[in-house]
């Protein structure tokens, strides 16, 4: 019974979070001053010349239906919840009309997942390892140096690190291309090689700053845990420092980091917008930027809805498995 109550509470919070998030995302683009349908008609007139007024009205009506802009705001909202949220059908993209939004996201999402998942997980592992050493062995000179480096790196903006890496390694040394070039329609070998070459600099920029955050947070947790009475008692028992660090400090400090990792992994579905834009990386972040610039409502809704669902689901999974990770926590 306790597990059932616990499960229902978490699922309800998960559903409520998603609903609130997608509701904001639905209404905010509709406050933009530009109209995507009018923008598209203007582009078509530029390419093909003047259109018959009757044909233009019919086209405008058809486009408003396809882009979910027909009817009252409440009707549009209900249609979005049914098609977009429940069926992930966001309609056609304005930028690549009439191709469905889902197909375009499907092409861009794997690149974001490869880049962001890899860099996030590596930063988590490296940062927590260094942070544990810096917090548990805080009087060691090496630990103080590592902590100082992390404190210096973490506040630096993403785009600044990305620009420095791009100038040094792409423009000056010419080891990597200025803009990501990923070969398509070729064999796996050439495609994978171009992907790795295009991903190195974006991954390093994400890895550096991500590692800095994990070092700082883990160091704070580990240093606090190392002062607990049970850690002192372990030392009185004559346990080795390695055993104390692994079985006492790490196990009690890592719980918060696991929750933060789950939220970070869920967030990668939104892409690292600034990093992808600077390096021209074909990920979801670049896709969101293009959608905003061209007032592509459907694309904005599709990308951010997937991100909201991913983050909320990752948090829900961690909430449900937390009692298995930490035996001190019980359902209910």
Short mmCIF file of C-alpha atoms in Angstrom, two decimals:
data_model
loop_
_atom_site.label_atom_id
_atom_site.label_comp_id
_atom_site.label_asym_id
_atom_site.label_seq_id
_atom_site.Cartn_x
_atom_site.Cartn_y
_atom_site.Cartn_z
CA UNK A 1 0.00 0.00 0.00
CA UNK A 2 2.85 2.38 0.84
CA UNK A 3 4.50 1.73 -2.52
CA UNK A 4 1.20 2.26 -4.34
CA UNK A 5 0.64 5.63 -2.65
CA UNK A 6 4.26 6.64 -3.27
CA UNK A 7 4.02 5.61 -6.93
CA UNK A 8 0.75 7.46 -7.55
CA UNK A 9 2.07 10.63 -5.93
CA UNK A 10 5.20 10.61 -8.09
CA UNK A 11 3.27 9.86 -11.30
CA UNK A 12 0.81 12.66 -10.52
CA UNK A 13 3.70 15.10 -9.95
CA UNK A 14 5.29 13.88 -13.21
CA UNK A 15 2.10 14.44 -15.22
CA UNK A 16 1.48 17.84 -13.61
CA UNK A 17 5.02 19.00 -14.36
CA UNK A 18 4.74 18.02 -18.02
CA UNK A 19 1.32 19.65 -18.36
CA UNK A 20 2.48 22.95 -16.85
CA UNK A 21 5.65 22.95 -18.95
CA UNK A 22 3.99 22.28 -22.31
CA UNK A 23 1.23 24.79 -21.50
CA UNK A 24 3.80 27.55 -21.18
CA UNK A 25 5.52 26.41 -24.35
CA UNK A 26 2.21 26.42 -26.23
CA UNK A 27 1.25 29.99 -25.33
CA UNK A 28 4.67 31.73 -25.40
CA UNK A 29 5.33 31.33 -29.19
CA UNK A 30 1.84 32.68 -29.90
CA UNK A 31 2.89 35.93 -28.24
CA UNK A 32 5.56 36.48 -30.90
CA UNK A 33 4.83 39.51 -33.12
CA UNK A 34 5.35 37.50 -36.34
CA UNK A 35 2.80 35.13 -37.87
CA UNK A 36 4.35 31.92 -39.33
CA UNK A 37 1.61 31.55 -41.93
CA UNK A 38 2.03 35.12 -43.20
CA UNK A 39 5.80 34.65 -43.23
CA UNK A 40 5.46 31.54 -45.35
CA UNK A 41 3.04 33.19 -47.79
CA UNK A 42 5.43 36.13 -48.13
CA UNK A 43 8.27 33.75 -48.95
CA UNK A 44 6.14 31.97 -51.56
CA UNK A 45 5.17 35.28 -53.15
CA UNK A 46 8.82 36.31 -53.29
CA UNK A 47 9.71 33.12 -55.18
CA UNK A 48 6.68 32.82 -57.47
CA UNK A 49 5.37 36.37 -57.82
CA UNK A 50 1.88 37.67 -57.06
CA UNK A 51 -0.86 35.14 -56.36
CA UNK A 52 -4.57 35.32 -57.04
CA UNK A 53 -6.33 36.70 -53.91
CA UNK A 54 -8.76 33.77 -53.83
CA UNK A 55 -5.92 31.25 -54.08
CA UNK A 56 -4.01 33.12 -51.38
CA UNK A 57 -6.98 33.01 -49.00
CA UNK A 58 -7.46 29.30 -49.63
CA UNK A 59 -3.75 28.67 -49.06
CA UNK A 60 -3.79 30.75 -45.89
CA UNK A 61 -6.73 28.77 -44.56
CA UNK A 62 -5.08 25.44 -45.39
CA UNK A 63 -1.79 26.45 -43.75
CA UNK A 64 -3.52 27.64 -40.58
CA UNK A 65 -5.20 24.26 -40.28
CA UNK A 66 -1.96 22.36 -40.86
CA UNK A 67 -0.04 24.50 -38.37
CA UNK A 68 -2.70 24.15 -35.70
CA UNK A 69 -3.65 27.84 -35.80
CA UNK A 70 -7.28 27.41 -36.81
CA UNK A 71 -10.06 28.06 -34.32
CA UNK A 72 -10.02 29.70 -30.91
CA UNK A 73 -6.99 29.58 -28.63
CA UNK A 74 -8.73 26.98 -26.45
CA UNK A 75 -9.43 24.77 -29.49
CA UNK A 76 -5.80 25.07 -30.61
CA UNK A 77 -4.65 24.17 -27.10
CA UNK A 78 -6.90 21.11 -26.94
CA UNK A 79 -5.71 19.95 -30.35
CA UNK A 80 -2.09 20.39 -29.29
CA UNK A 81 -2.57 18.35 -26.11
CA UNK A 82 -4.24 15.53 -28.02
CA UNK A 83 -1.96 15.38 -31.06
CA UNK A 84 1.30 16.82 -29.82
CA UNK A 85 1.57 15.71 -26.21
CA UNK A 86 -0.26 12.39 -26.37
CA UNK A 87 0.71 11.31 -29.89
CA UNK A 88 3.86 13.39 -30.56
CA UNK A 89 2.33 14.56 -33.83
CA UNK A 90 3.35 18.22 -34.18
CA UNK A 91 2.31 18.66 -37.80
CA UNK A 92 4.43 20.02 -40.68
CA UNK A 93 7.45 22.26 -40.25
CA UNK A 94 7.34 25.80 -41.57
CA UNK A 95 11.08 25.74 -42.36
CA UNK A 96 10.87 22.52 -44.39
CA UNK A 97 7.23 22.49 -45.43
CA UNK A 98 5.50 20.06 -45.80
CA UNK A 99 7.88 17.64 -44.03
CA UNK A 100 6.57 16.58 -40.59
CA UNK A 101 8.33 17.96 -37.51
CA UNK A 102 8.85 14.46 -36.13
CA UNK A 103 10.91 13.40 -39.16
CA UNK A 104 13.20 16.41 -38.87
CA UNK A 105 13.73 15.98 -35.12
CA UNK A 106 14.46 12.31 -35.78
CA UNK A 107 17.37 13.32 -38.05
CA UNK A 108 18.86 15.87 -35.64
CA UNK A 109 18.25 14.14 -32.30
CA UNK A 110 20.82 11.30 -32.67
CA UNK A 111 23.65 13.83 -33.13
CA UNK A 112 22.62 15.70 -29.98
CA UNK A 113 22.37 12.45 -28.03
CA UNK A 114 25.81 11.28 -29.17
CA UNK A 115 27.43 14.59 -28.23
CA UNK A 116 25.54 15.50 -25.06
CA UNK A 117 25.12 12.06 -23.50
CA UNK A 118 28.80 11.22 -23.92
CA UNK A 119 30.10 14.55 -22.61
CA UNK A 120 27.60 14.65 -19.73
CA UNK A 121 28.40 11.15 -18.52
CA UNK A 122 32.17 11.62 -18.82
CA UNK A 123 31.97 14.96 -16.99
CA UNK A 124 29.91 13.31 -14.23
CA UNK A 125 32.38 10.46 -13.73
CA UNK A 126 35.53 12.60 -13.90
CA UNK A 127 34.06 15.47 -11.88
CA UNK A 128 32.76 13.27 -9.09
CA UNK A 129 36.04 11.38 -8.84
CA UNK A 130 38.08 14.58 -8.57
CA UNK A 131 35.49 16.18 -6.28
CA UNK A 132 35.58 13.18 -3.97
CA UNK A 133 39.35 13.43 -3.68
CA UNK A 134 39.18 17.20 -3.18
CA UNK A 135 36.56 16.87 -0.43
CA UNK A 136 37.81 13.77 1.33
CA UNK A 137 41.49 14.71 1.16
CA UNK A 138 41.03 18.49 1.31
CA UNK A 139 44.35 19.09 3.09
CA UNK A 140 46.34 17.58 0.22
CA UNK A 141 48.01 20.09 -2.10
CA UNK A 142 46.88 18.22 -5.21
CA UNK A 143 43.24 18.34 -4.07
CA UNK A 144 43.43 22.08 -3.46
CA UNK A 145 44.94 22.65 -6.91
CA UNK A 146 42.20 20.59 -8.62
CA UNK A 147 39.50 22.44 -6.72
CA UNK A 148 41.04 25.79 -7.68
CA UNK A 149 41.08 24.83 -11.36
CA UNK A 150 37.42 23.77 -11.19
CA UNK A 151 36.42 27.05 -9.50
CA UNK A 152 38.19 29.00 -12.24
CA UNK A 153 36.68 26.97 -15.10
CA UNK A 154 33.06 26.66 -13.96
CA UNK A 155 31.97 30.37 -14.16
CA UNK A 156 33.27 30.75 -17.73
CA UNK A 157 30.34 30.96 -20.21
CA UNK A 158 29.89 28.05 -22.61
CA UNK A 159 30.16 30.21 -25.69
CA UNK A 160 33.46 31.75 -24.56
CA UNK A 161 35.11 28.35 -24.07
CA UNK A 162 33.72 27.21 -27.41
CA UNK A 163 35.02 30.31 -29.21
CA UNK A 164 38.50 29.96 -27.69
CA UNK A 165 38.68 26.30 -28.71
CA UNK A 166 37.45 27.15 -32.18
CA UNK A 167 39.99 29.95 -32.68
CA UNK A 168 42.96 27.92 -31.40
CA UNK A 169 42.30 24.46 -32.81
CA UNK A 170 40.22 25.24 -35.91
CA UNK A 171 41.34 28.67 -37.12
CA UNK A 172 44.99 28.83 -36.00
CA UNK A 173 46.14 25.20 -35.86
CA UNK A 174 43.56 23.97 -38.42
CA UNK A 175 43.29 20.59 -36.71
CA UNK A 176 39.50 20.65 -36.94
CA UNK A 177 36.97 22.31 -39.26
CA UNK A 178 35.56 25.71 -38.27
CA UNK A 179 32.05 24.38 -38.81
CA UNK A 180 30.97 20.78 -38.33
CA UNK A 181 30.95 18.81 -41.56
CA UNK A 182 29.32 15.39 -41.23
CA UNK A 183 29.27 13.27 -44.35
CA UNK A 184 25.96 11.64 -45.21
CA UNK A 185 25.06 9.11 -47.85
CA UNK A 186 28.46 7.42 -47.50
CA UNK A 187 29.66 4.27 -45.78
CA UNK A 188 29.79 3.88 -42.02
CA UNK A 189 33.55 4.47 -41.85
CA UNK A 190 33.62 7.91 -43.56
CA UNK A 191 30.44 8.95 -41.73
CA UNK A 192 31.76 7.93 -38.31
CA UNK A 193 35.14 9.56 -38.96
CA UNK A 194 33.56 12.88 -39.94
CA UNK A 195 31.22 12.68 -36.94
CA UNK A 196 34.11 12.16 -34.51
CA UNK A 197 36.11 15.01 -36.04
CA UNK A 198 33.12 17.35 -35.90
CA UNK A 199 32.28 16.37 -32.29
CA UNK A 200 35.69 16.75 -30.62
CA UNK A 201 35.68 20.52 -29.99
CA UNK A 202 31.99 20.77 -28.97
CA UNK A 203 32.46 17.79 -26.62
CA UNK A 204 35.57 19.30 -25.02
CA UNK A 205 33.78 22.62 -24.37
CA UNK A 206 30.86 20.81 -22.72
CA UNK A 207 33.17 18.45 -20.84
CA UNK A 208 35.34 21.20 -19.34
CA UNK A 209 32.51 23.25 -17.90
CA UNK A 210 30.43 20.24 -16.90
CA UNK A 211 33.38 18.71 -15.06
CA UNK A 212 33.95 21.96 -13.18
CA UNK A 213 30.42 21.93 -11.81
CA UNK A 214 30.55 18.28 -10.74
CA UNK A 215 33.89 18.83 -8.98
CA UNK A 216 32.56 21.77 -6.98
CA UNK A 217 29.30 20.08 -5.99
CA UNK A 218 30.90 16.75 -5.13
CA UNK A 219 33.68 18.42 -3.15
CA UNK A 220 31.10 20.24 -1.03
CA UNK A 221 29.15 17.04 -0.38
CA UNK A 222 32.24 14.93 0.32
CA UNK A 223 33.81 17.44 2.69
CA UNK A 224 30.58 17.65 4.70
CA UNK A 225 30.17 13.88 4.80
CA UNK A 226 33.82 13.39 5.84
CA UNK A 227 33.10 15.31 9.06
CA UNK A 228 30.21 13.06 10.10
CA UNK A 229 30.46 11.00 13.27
CA UNK A 230 30.22 7.66 11.48
CA UNK A 231 33.26 8.55 9.37
CA UNK A 232 35.25 9.39 12.49
CA UNK A 233 34.10 6.17 14.09
CA UNK A 234 35.32 4.27 11.01
CA UNK A 235 38.74 5.80 11.47
CA UNK A 236 38.76 4.84 15.16
CA UNK A 237 38.05 1.26 14.08
CA UNK A 238 41.25 1.36 12.03
CA UNK A 239 39.68 1.14 8.57
CA UNK A 240 41.88 2.25 5.70
CA UNK A 241 41.34 5.64 4.08
CA UNK A 242 40.48 3.96 0.78
CA UNK A 243 37.72 1.92 2.45
CA UNK A 244 36.35 4.94 4.29
CA UNK A 245 36.36 7.01 1.12
CA UNK A 246 34.61 4.35 -0.95
CA UNK A 247 32.17 2.79 1.53
CA UNK A 248 31.32 5.79 3.71
CA UNK A 249 32.00 9.10 1.98
CA UNK A 250 31.28 8.15 -1.65
CA UNK A 251 28.15 6.11 -1.00
CA UNK A 252 26.58 8.86 1.09
CA UNK A 253 27.64 11.73 -1.18
CA UNK A 254 26.77 10.25 -4.55
CA UNK A 255 23.00 10.13 -3.99
CA UNK A 256 22.46 13.82 -4.68
CA UNK A 257 24.72 13.57 -7.72
CA UNK A 258 22.66 10.71 -9.14
CA UNK A 259 19.55 12.91 -9.04
CA UNK A 260 21.41 15.76 -10.71
CA UNK A 261 22.74 13.37 -13.36
CA UNK A 262 19.22 12.17 -14.16
CA UNK A 263 18.08 15.76 -14.71
CA UNK A 264 21.16 16.48 -16.83
CA UNK A 265 20.58 13.40 -18.98
CA UNK A 266 16.96 14.39 -19.49
CA UNK A 267 18.06 17.89 -20.47
CA UNK A 268 20.31 16.73 -23.32
CA UNK A 269 17.22 16.25 -25.50
CA UNK A 270 17.04 20.01 -25.75
CA UNK A 271 20.59 20.20 -27.03
CA UNK A 272 23.39 22.56 -26.03
CA UNK A 273 22.15 25.48 -28.07
CA UNK A 274 25.11 27.87 -27.88
CA UNK A 275 27.71 25.16 -28.43
CA UNK A 276 25.88 23.69 -31.41
CA UNK A 277 25.36 27.12 -32.98
CA UNK A 278 29.02 28.15 -32.65
CA UNK A 279 30.35 24.92 -34.14
CA UNK A 280 27.53 24.51 -36.66
CA UNK A 281 26.76 21.13 -35.14
CA UNK A 282 23.55 19.61 -36.59
CA UNK A 283 21.80 18.95 -33.28
CA UNK A 284 18.48 19.84 -31.68
CA UNK A 285 19.95 23.04 -30.24
CA UNK A 286 20.64 24.42 -33.71
CA UNK A 287 17.20 23.26 -34.79
CA UNK A 288 15.53 25.20 -31.96
CA UNK A 289 17.44 28.35 -32.90
CA UNK A 290 16.32 28.12 -36.54
CA UNK A 291 12.74 27.46 -35.45
CA UNK A 292 12.69 30.55 -33.22
CA UNK A 293 14.17 32.79 -35.92
CA UNK A 294 11.56 31.62 -38.45
CA UNK A 295 8.64 31.49 -35.98
CA UNK A 296 8.15 27.80 -36.66
CA UNK A 297 5.61 27.10 -33.90
CA UNK A 298 5.37 23.39 -34.60
CA UNK A 299 9.14 22.87 -34.48
CA UNK A 300 9.50 24.87 -31.26
CA UNK A 301 6.69 22.90 -29.64
CA UNK A 302 8.10 19.58 -30.83
CA UNK A 303 11.68 20.14 -29.63
CA UNK A 304 10.86 21.62 -26.25
CA UNK A 305 7.98 19.21 -25.53
CA UNK A 306 10.33 16.26 -26.02
CA UNK A 307 12.85 17.93 -23.71
CA UNK A 308 10.25 18.55 -20.98
CA UNK A 309 8.96 14.97 -21.15
CA UNK A 310 12.53 13.61 -21.05
CA UNK A 311 13.58 15.64 -18.00
CA UNK A 312 10.37 14.85 -16.11
CA UNK A 313 10.59 11.14 -16.93
CA UNK A 314 14.24 10.95 -15.85
CA UNK A 315 13.36 12.60 -12.54
CA UNK A 316 10.44 10.21 -12.05
CA UNK A 317 12.65 7.16 -12.63
CA UNK A 318 15.19 8.40 -10.08
CA UNK A 319 12.43 9.05 -7.53
CA UNK A 320 11.14 5.49 -7.95
CA UNK A 321 14.52 3.79 -7.66
CA UNK A 322 15.90 5.99 -4.88
CA UNK A 323 14.79 3.62 -2.10
CA UNK A 324 16.79 0.86 -3.79
CA UNK A 325 19.88 3.08 -3.96
CA UNK A 326 19.62 4.39 -0.40
CA UNK A 327 18.21 1.89 2.14
CA UNK A 328 17.53 4.74 4.57
CA UNK A 329 14.72 5.93 2.31
CA UNK A 330 11.43 4.05 2.47
CA UNK A 331 8.30 4.26 0.33
CA UNK A 332 5.83 6.38 2.21
#
